[in-house]
mmCIF file of C-alpha atoms in Angstrom:
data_model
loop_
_atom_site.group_PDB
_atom_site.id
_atom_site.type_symbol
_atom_site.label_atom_id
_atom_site.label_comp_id
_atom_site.label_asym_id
_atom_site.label_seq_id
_atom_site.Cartn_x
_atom_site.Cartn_y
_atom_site.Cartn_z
ATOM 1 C CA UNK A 1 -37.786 29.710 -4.878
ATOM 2 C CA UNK A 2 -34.953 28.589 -2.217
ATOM 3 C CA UNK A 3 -32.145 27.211 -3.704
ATOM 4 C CA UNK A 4 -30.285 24.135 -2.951
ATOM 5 C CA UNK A 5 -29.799 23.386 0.924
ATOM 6 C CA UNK A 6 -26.889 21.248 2.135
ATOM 7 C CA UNK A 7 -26.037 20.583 6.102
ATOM 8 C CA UNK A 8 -24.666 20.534 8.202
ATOM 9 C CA UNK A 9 -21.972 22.954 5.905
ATOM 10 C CA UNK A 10 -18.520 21.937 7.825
ATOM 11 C CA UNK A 11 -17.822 18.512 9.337
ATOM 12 C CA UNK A 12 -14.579 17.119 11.003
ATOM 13 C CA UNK A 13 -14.488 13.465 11.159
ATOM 14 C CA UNK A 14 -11.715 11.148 12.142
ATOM 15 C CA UNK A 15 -10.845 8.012 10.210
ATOM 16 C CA UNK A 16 -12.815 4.908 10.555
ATOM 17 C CA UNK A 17 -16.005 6.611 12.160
ATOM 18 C CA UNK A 18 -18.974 7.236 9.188
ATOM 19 C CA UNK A 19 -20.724 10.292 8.045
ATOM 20 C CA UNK A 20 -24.392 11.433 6.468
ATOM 21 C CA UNK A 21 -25.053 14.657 4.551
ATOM 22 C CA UNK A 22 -27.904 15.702 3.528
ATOM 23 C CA UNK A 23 -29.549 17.589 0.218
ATOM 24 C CA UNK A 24 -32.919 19.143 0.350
ATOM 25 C CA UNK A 25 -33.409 20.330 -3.178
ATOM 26 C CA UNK A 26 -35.627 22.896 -5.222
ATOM 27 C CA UNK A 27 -38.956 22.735 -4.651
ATOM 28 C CA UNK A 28 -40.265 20.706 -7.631
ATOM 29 C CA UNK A 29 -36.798 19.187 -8.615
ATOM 30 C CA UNK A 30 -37.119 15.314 -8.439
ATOM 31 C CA UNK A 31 -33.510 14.567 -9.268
ATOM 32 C CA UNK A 32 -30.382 14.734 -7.139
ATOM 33 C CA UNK A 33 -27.134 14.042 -7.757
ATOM 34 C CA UNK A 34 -23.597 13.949 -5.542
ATOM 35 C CA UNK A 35 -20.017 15.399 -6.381
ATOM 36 C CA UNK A 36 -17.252 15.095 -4.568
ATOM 37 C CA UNK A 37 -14.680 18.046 -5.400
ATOM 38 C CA UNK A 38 -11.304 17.727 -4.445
ATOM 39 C CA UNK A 39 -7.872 19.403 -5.611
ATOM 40 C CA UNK A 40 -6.508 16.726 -6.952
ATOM 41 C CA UNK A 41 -9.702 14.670 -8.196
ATOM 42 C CA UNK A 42 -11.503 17.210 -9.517
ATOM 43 C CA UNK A 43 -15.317 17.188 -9.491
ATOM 44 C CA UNK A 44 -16.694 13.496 -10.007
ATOM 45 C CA UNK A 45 -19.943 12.363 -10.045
ATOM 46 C CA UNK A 46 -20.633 10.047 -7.425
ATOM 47 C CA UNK A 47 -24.369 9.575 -7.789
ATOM 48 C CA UNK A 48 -27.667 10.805 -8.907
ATOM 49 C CA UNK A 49 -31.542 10.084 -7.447
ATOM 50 C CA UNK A 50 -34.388 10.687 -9.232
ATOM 51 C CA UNK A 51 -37.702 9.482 -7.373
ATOM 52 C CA UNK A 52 -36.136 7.737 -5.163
ATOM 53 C CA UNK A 53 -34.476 5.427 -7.025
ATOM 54 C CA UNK A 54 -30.483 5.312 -8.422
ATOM 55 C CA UNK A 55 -30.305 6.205 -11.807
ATOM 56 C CA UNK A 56 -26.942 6.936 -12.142
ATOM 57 C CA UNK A 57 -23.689 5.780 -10.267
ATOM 58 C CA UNK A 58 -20.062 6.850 -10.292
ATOM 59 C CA UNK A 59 -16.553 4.977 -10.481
ATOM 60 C CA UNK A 60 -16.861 4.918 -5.899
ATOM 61 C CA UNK A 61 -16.423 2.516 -3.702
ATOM 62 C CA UNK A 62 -19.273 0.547 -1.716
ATOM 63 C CA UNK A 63 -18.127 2.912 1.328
ATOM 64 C CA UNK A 64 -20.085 5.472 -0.699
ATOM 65 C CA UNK A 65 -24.012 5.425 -0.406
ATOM 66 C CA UNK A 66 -26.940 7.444 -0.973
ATOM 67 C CA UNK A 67 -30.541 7.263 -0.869
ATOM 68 C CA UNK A 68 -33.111 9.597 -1.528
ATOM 69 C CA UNK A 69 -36.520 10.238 0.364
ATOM 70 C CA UNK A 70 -40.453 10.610 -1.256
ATOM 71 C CA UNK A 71 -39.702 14.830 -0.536
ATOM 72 C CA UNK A 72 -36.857 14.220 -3.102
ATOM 73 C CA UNK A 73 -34.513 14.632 -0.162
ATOM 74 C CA UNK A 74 -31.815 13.118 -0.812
ATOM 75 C CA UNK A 75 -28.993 11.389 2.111
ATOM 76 C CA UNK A 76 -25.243 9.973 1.312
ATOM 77 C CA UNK A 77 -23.498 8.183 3.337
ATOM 78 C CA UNK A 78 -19.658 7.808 4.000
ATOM 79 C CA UNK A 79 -18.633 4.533 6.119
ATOM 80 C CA UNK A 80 -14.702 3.771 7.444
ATOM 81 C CA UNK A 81 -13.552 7.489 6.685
ATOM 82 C CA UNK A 82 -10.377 7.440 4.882
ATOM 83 C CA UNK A 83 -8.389 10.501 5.101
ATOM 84 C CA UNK A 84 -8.483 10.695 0.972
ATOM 85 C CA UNK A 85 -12.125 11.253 1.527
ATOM 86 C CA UNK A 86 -11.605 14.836 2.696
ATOM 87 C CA UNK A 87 -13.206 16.721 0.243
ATOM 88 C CA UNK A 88 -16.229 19.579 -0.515
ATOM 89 C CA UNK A 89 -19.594 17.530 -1.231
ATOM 90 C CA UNK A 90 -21.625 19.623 -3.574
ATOM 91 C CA UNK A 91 -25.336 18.692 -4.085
ATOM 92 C CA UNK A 92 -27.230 19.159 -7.312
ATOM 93 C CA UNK A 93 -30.696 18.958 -7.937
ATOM 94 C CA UNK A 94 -32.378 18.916 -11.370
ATOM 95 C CA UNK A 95 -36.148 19.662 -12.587
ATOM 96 C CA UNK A 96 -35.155 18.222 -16.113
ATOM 97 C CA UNK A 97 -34.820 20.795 -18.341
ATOM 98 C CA UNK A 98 -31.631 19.964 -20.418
ATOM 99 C CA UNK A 99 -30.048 18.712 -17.719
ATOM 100 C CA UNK A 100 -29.341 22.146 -15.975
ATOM 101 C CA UNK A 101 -28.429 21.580 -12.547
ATOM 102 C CA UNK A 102 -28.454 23.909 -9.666
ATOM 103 C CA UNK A 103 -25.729 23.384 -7.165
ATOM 104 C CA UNK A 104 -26.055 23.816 -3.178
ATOM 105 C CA UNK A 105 -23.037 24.980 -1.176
ATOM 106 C CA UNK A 106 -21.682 21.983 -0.335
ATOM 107 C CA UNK A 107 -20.608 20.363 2.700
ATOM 108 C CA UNK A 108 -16.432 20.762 3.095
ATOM 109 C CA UNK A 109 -15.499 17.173 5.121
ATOM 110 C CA UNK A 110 -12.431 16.792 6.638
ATOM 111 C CA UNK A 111 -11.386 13.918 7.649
ATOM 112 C CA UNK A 112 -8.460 13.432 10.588
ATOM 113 C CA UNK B 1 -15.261 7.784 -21.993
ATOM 114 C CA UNK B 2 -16.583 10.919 -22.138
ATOM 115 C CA UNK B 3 -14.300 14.168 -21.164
ATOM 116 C CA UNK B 4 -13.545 17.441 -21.056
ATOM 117 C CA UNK B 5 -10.524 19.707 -21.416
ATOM 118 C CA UNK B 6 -9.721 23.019 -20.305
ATOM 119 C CA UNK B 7 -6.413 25.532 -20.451
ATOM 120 C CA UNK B 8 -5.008 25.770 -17.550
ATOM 121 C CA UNK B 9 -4.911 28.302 -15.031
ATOM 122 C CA UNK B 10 -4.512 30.574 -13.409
ATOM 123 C CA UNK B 11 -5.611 32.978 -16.105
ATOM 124 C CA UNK B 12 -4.592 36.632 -14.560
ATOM 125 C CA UNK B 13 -5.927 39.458 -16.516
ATOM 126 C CA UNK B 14 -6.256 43.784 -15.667
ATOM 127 C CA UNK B 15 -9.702 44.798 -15.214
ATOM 128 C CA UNK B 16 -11.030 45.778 -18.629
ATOM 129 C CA UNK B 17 -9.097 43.262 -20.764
ATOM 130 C CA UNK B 18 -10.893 40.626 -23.431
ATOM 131 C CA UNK B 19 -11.089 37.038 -21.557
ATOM 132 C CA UNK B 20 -11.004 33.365 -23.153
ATOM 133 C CA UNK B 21 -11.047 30.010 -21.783
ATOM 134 C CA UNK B 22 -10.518 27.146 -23.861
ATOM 135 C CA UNK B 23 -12.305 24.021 -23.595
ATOM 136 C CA UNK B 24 -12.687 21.302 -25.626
ATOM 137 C CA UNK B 25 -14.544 17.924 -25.334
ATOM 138 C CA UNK B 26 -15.104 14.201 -26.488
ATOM 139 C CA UNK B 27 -18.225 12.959 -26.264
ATOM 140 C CA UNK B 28 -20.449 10.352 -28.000
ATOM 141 C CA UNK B 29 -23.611 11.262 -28.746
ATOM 142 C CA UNK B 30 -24.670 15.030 -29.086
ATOM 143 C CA UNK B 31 -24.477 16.154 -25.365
ATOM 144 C CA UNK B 32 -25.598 19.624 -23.820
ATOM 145 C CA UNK B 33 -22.434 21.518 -22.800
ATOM 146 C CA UNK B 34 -22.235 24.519 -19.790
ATOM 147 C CA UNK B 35 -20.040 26.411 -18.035
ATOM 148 C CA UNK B 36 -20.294 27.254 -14.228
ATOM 149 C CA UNK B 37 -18.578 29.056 -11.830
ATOM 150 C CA UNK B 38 -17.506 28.558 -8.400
ATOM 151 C CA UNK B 39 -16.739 31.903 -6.091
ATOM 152 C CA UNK B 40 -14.389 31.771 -2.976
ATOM 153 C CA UNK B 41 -16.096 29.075 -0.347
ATOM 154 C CA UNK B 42 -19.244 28.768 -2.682
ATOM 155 C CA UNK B 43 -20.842 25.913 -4.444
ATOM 156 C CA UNK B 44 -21.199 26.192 -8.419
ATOM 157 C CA UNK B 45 -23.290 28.308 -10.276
ATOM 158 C CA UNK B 46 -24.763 27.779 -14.030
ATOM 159 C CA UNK B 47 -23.260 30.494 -15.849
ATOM 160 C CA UNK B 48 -24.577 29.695 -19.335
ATOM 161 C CA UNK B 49 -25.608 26.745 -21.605
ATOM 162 C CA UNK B 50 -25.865 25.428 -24.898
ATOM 163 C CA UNK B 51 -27.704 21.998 -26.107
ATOM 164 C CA UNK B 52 -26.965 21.798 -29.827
ATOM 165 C CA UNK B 53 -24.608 22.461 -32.444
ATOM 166 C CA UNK B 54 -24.141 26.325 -33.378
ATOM 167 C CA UNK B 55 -25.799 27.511 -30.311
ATOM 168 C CA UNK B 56 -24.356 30.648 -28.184
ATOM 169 C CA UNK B 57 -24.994 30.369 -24.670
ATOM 170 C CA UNK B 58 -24.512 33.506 -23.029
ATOM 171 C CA UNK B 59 -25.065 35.556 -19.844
ATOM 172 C CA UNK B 60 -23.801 38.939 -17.549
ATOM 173 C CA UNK B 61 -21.357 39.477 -20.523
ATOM 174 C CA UNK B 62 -20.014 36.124 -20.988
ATOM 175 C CA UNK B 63 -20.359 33.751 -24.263
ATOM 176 C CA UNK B 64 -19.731 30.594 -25.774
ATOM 177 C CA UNK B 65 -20.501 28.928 -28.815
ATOM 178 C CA UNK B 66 -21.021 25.019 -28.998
ATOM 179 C CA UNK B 67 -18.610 24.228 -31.976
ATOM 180 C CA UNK B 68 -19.353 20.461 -32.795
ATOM 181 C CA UNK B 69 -16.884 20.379 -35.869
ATOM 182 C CA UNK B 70 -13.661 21.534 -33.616
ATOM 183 C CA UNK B 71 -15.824 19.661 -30.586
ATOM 184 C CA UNK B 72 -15.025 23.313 -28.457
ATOM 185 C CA UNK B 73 -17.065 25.258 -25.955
ATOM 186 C CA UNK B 74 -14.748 28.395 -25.584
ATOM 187 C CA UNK B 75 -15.735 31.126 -22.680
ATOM 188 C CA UNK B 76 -14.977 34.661 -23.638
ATOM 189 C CA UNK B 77 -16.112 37.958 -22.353
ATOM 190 C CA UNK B 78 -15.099 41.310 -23.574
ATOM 191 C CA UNK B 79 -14.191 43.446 -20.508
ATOM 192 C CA UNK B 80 -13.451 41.560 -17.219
ATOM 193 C CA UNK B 81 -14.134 43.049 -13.806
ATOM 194 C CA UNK B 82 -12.226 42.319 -10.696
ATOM 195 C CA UNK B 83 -15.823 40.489 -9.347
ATOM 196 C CA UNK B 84 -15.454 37.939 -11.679
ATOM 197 C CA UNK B 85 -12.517 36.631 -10.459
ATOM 198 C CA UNK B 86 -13.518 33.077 -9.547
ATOM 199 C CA UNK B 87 -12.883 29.623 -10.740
ATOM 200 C CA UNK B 88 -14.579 28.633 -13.888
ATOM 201 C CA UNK B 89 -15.650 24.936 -15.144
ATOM 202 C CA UNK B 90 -16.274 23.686 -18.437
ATOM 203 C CA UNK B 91 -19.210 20.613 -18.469
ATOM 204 C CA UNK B 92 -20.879 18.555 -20.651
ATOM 205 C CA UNK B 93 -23.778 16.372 -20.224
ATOM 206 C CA UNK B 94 -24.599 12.945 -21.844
ATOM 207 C CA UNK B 95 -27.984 12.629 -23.700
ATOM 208 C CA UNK B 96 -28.316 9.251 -22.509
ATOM 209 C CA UNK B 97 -27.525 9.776 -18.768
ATOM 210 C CA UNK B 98 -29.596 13.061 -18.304
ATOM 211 C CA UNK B 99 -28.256 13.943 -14.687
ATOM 212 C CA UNK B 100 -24.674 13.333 -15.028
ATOM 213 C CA UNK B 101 -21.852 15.671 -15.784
ATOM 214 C CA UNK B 102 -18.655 15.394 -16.597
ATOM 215 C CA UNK B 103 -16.550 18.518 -15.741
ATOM 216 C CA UNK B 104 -12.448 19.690 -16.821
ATOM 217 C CA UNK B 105 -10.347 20.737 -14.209
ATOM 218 C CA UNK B 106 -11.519 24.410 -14.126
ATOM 219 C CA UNK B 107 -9.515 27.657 -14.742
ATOM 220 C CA UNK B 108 -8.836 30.067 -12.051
ATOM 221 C CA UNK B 109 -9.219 33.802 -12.959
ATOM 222 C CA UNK B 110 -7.815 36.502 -11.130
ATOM 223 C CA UNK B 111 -8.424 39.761 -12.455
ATOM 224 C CA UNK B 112 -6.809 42.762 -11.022
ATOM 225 C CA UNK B 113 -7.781 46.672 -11.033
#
């Protein structure tokens, strides 16, 4: 099976402007969820999707937005970059077996 | 809330030498608890699991026993190799919101020949 896909993998955004990432996950896997990893921050959960509806949402601002598709692909959106919202996005997508997660590369965003 | 705590790093050991990585957790409920690891420029990778009390996850060496009455999740691993020098994250999961995990700060591990 292909593991979790993430793209585009590096983006360099200036502040103001928005951004989209996108998740495809395992085959089969219905859930998704966002991180946001950062050196200071951490990892913390941002959101998860599971058929295409939010199940689950972190402590983000509305600037923060996701959405998932019928494939289980899965979008989120950053609007009015701040330069605190540099950071490496890891996707995670879940078939629901004790909540293991399998984690995509990530998309690194850095923000100008 | 729920949380997680781990030692802090970096944790630099000779190749060969007996590893641990402390973690400990608050939680309500009886959550699932995991350790991953995260390699230079790479996303995170399940390195082993357990979902109830007295359970040993374990996998390519490494172990950890979900200890509900000291609420710990240490990682140990008898003989380390210079390829698993990586970062390493201690998680839990709530029952009640399946998908979401809560991670510590992760421990960097440098091992070195």
């Amino acid at each position: 099976k292909a593991g979790v896909t993430q793209t585009p993998r590096y983006l360099i955004k200036t502040r103001g402007q928005q951004v989209t990432l996108s998740c495809s996950p395992i085959s089969g896997h219905r859930s998704v969820s966002w991180y946001q990893q950062t050196p200071g921050q951490g990892l913390q959960f941002l959101f998860e999707y599971f058929s295409e509806t939010q199940r689950n949402k972190g402590n983000f601002p509305g600037r923060f937005s996701g959405r998932q598709f019928s494939n289980s692909r899965s979008e989120m959106n950053v609007s009015t970059l701040e330069l605190g919202d540099s950071a490496l996005y890891l996707c995670a997508s879940s078939g629901g077996n004790y909540n293991e997660q399998f984690f995509g590369p990530g998309t690194r965003l850095t923000v100008l | 809330g729920d949380s997680v705590t781990q030692m802090e790093g970096p944790v630099t050991l000779s190749e060969e030498a007996f590893l641990t990585i402390n973690c400990t957790y608050t939680a309500t409920g009886y959550p699932s608890l995991f350790w991953y690891v995260q390699y230079p420029g790479e996303g995170l990778q399940l390195l082993l699991k357990a979902t109830k009390a007295d359970d040993k996850g374990s996998n390519k060496g490494f172990e950890a026993t979900y200890r509900k009455e000291t609420t710990s999740f240490h990682l140990e691993k008898g003989s380390v190799q210079v390829s698993d020098s990586a970062v390493y994250f201690c998680a839990l999961s709530d029952q009640t919101n399946t998908d979401k995990l809560i991670f510590g700060t992760g421990t960097r591990l440098q091992v070195f020949p």
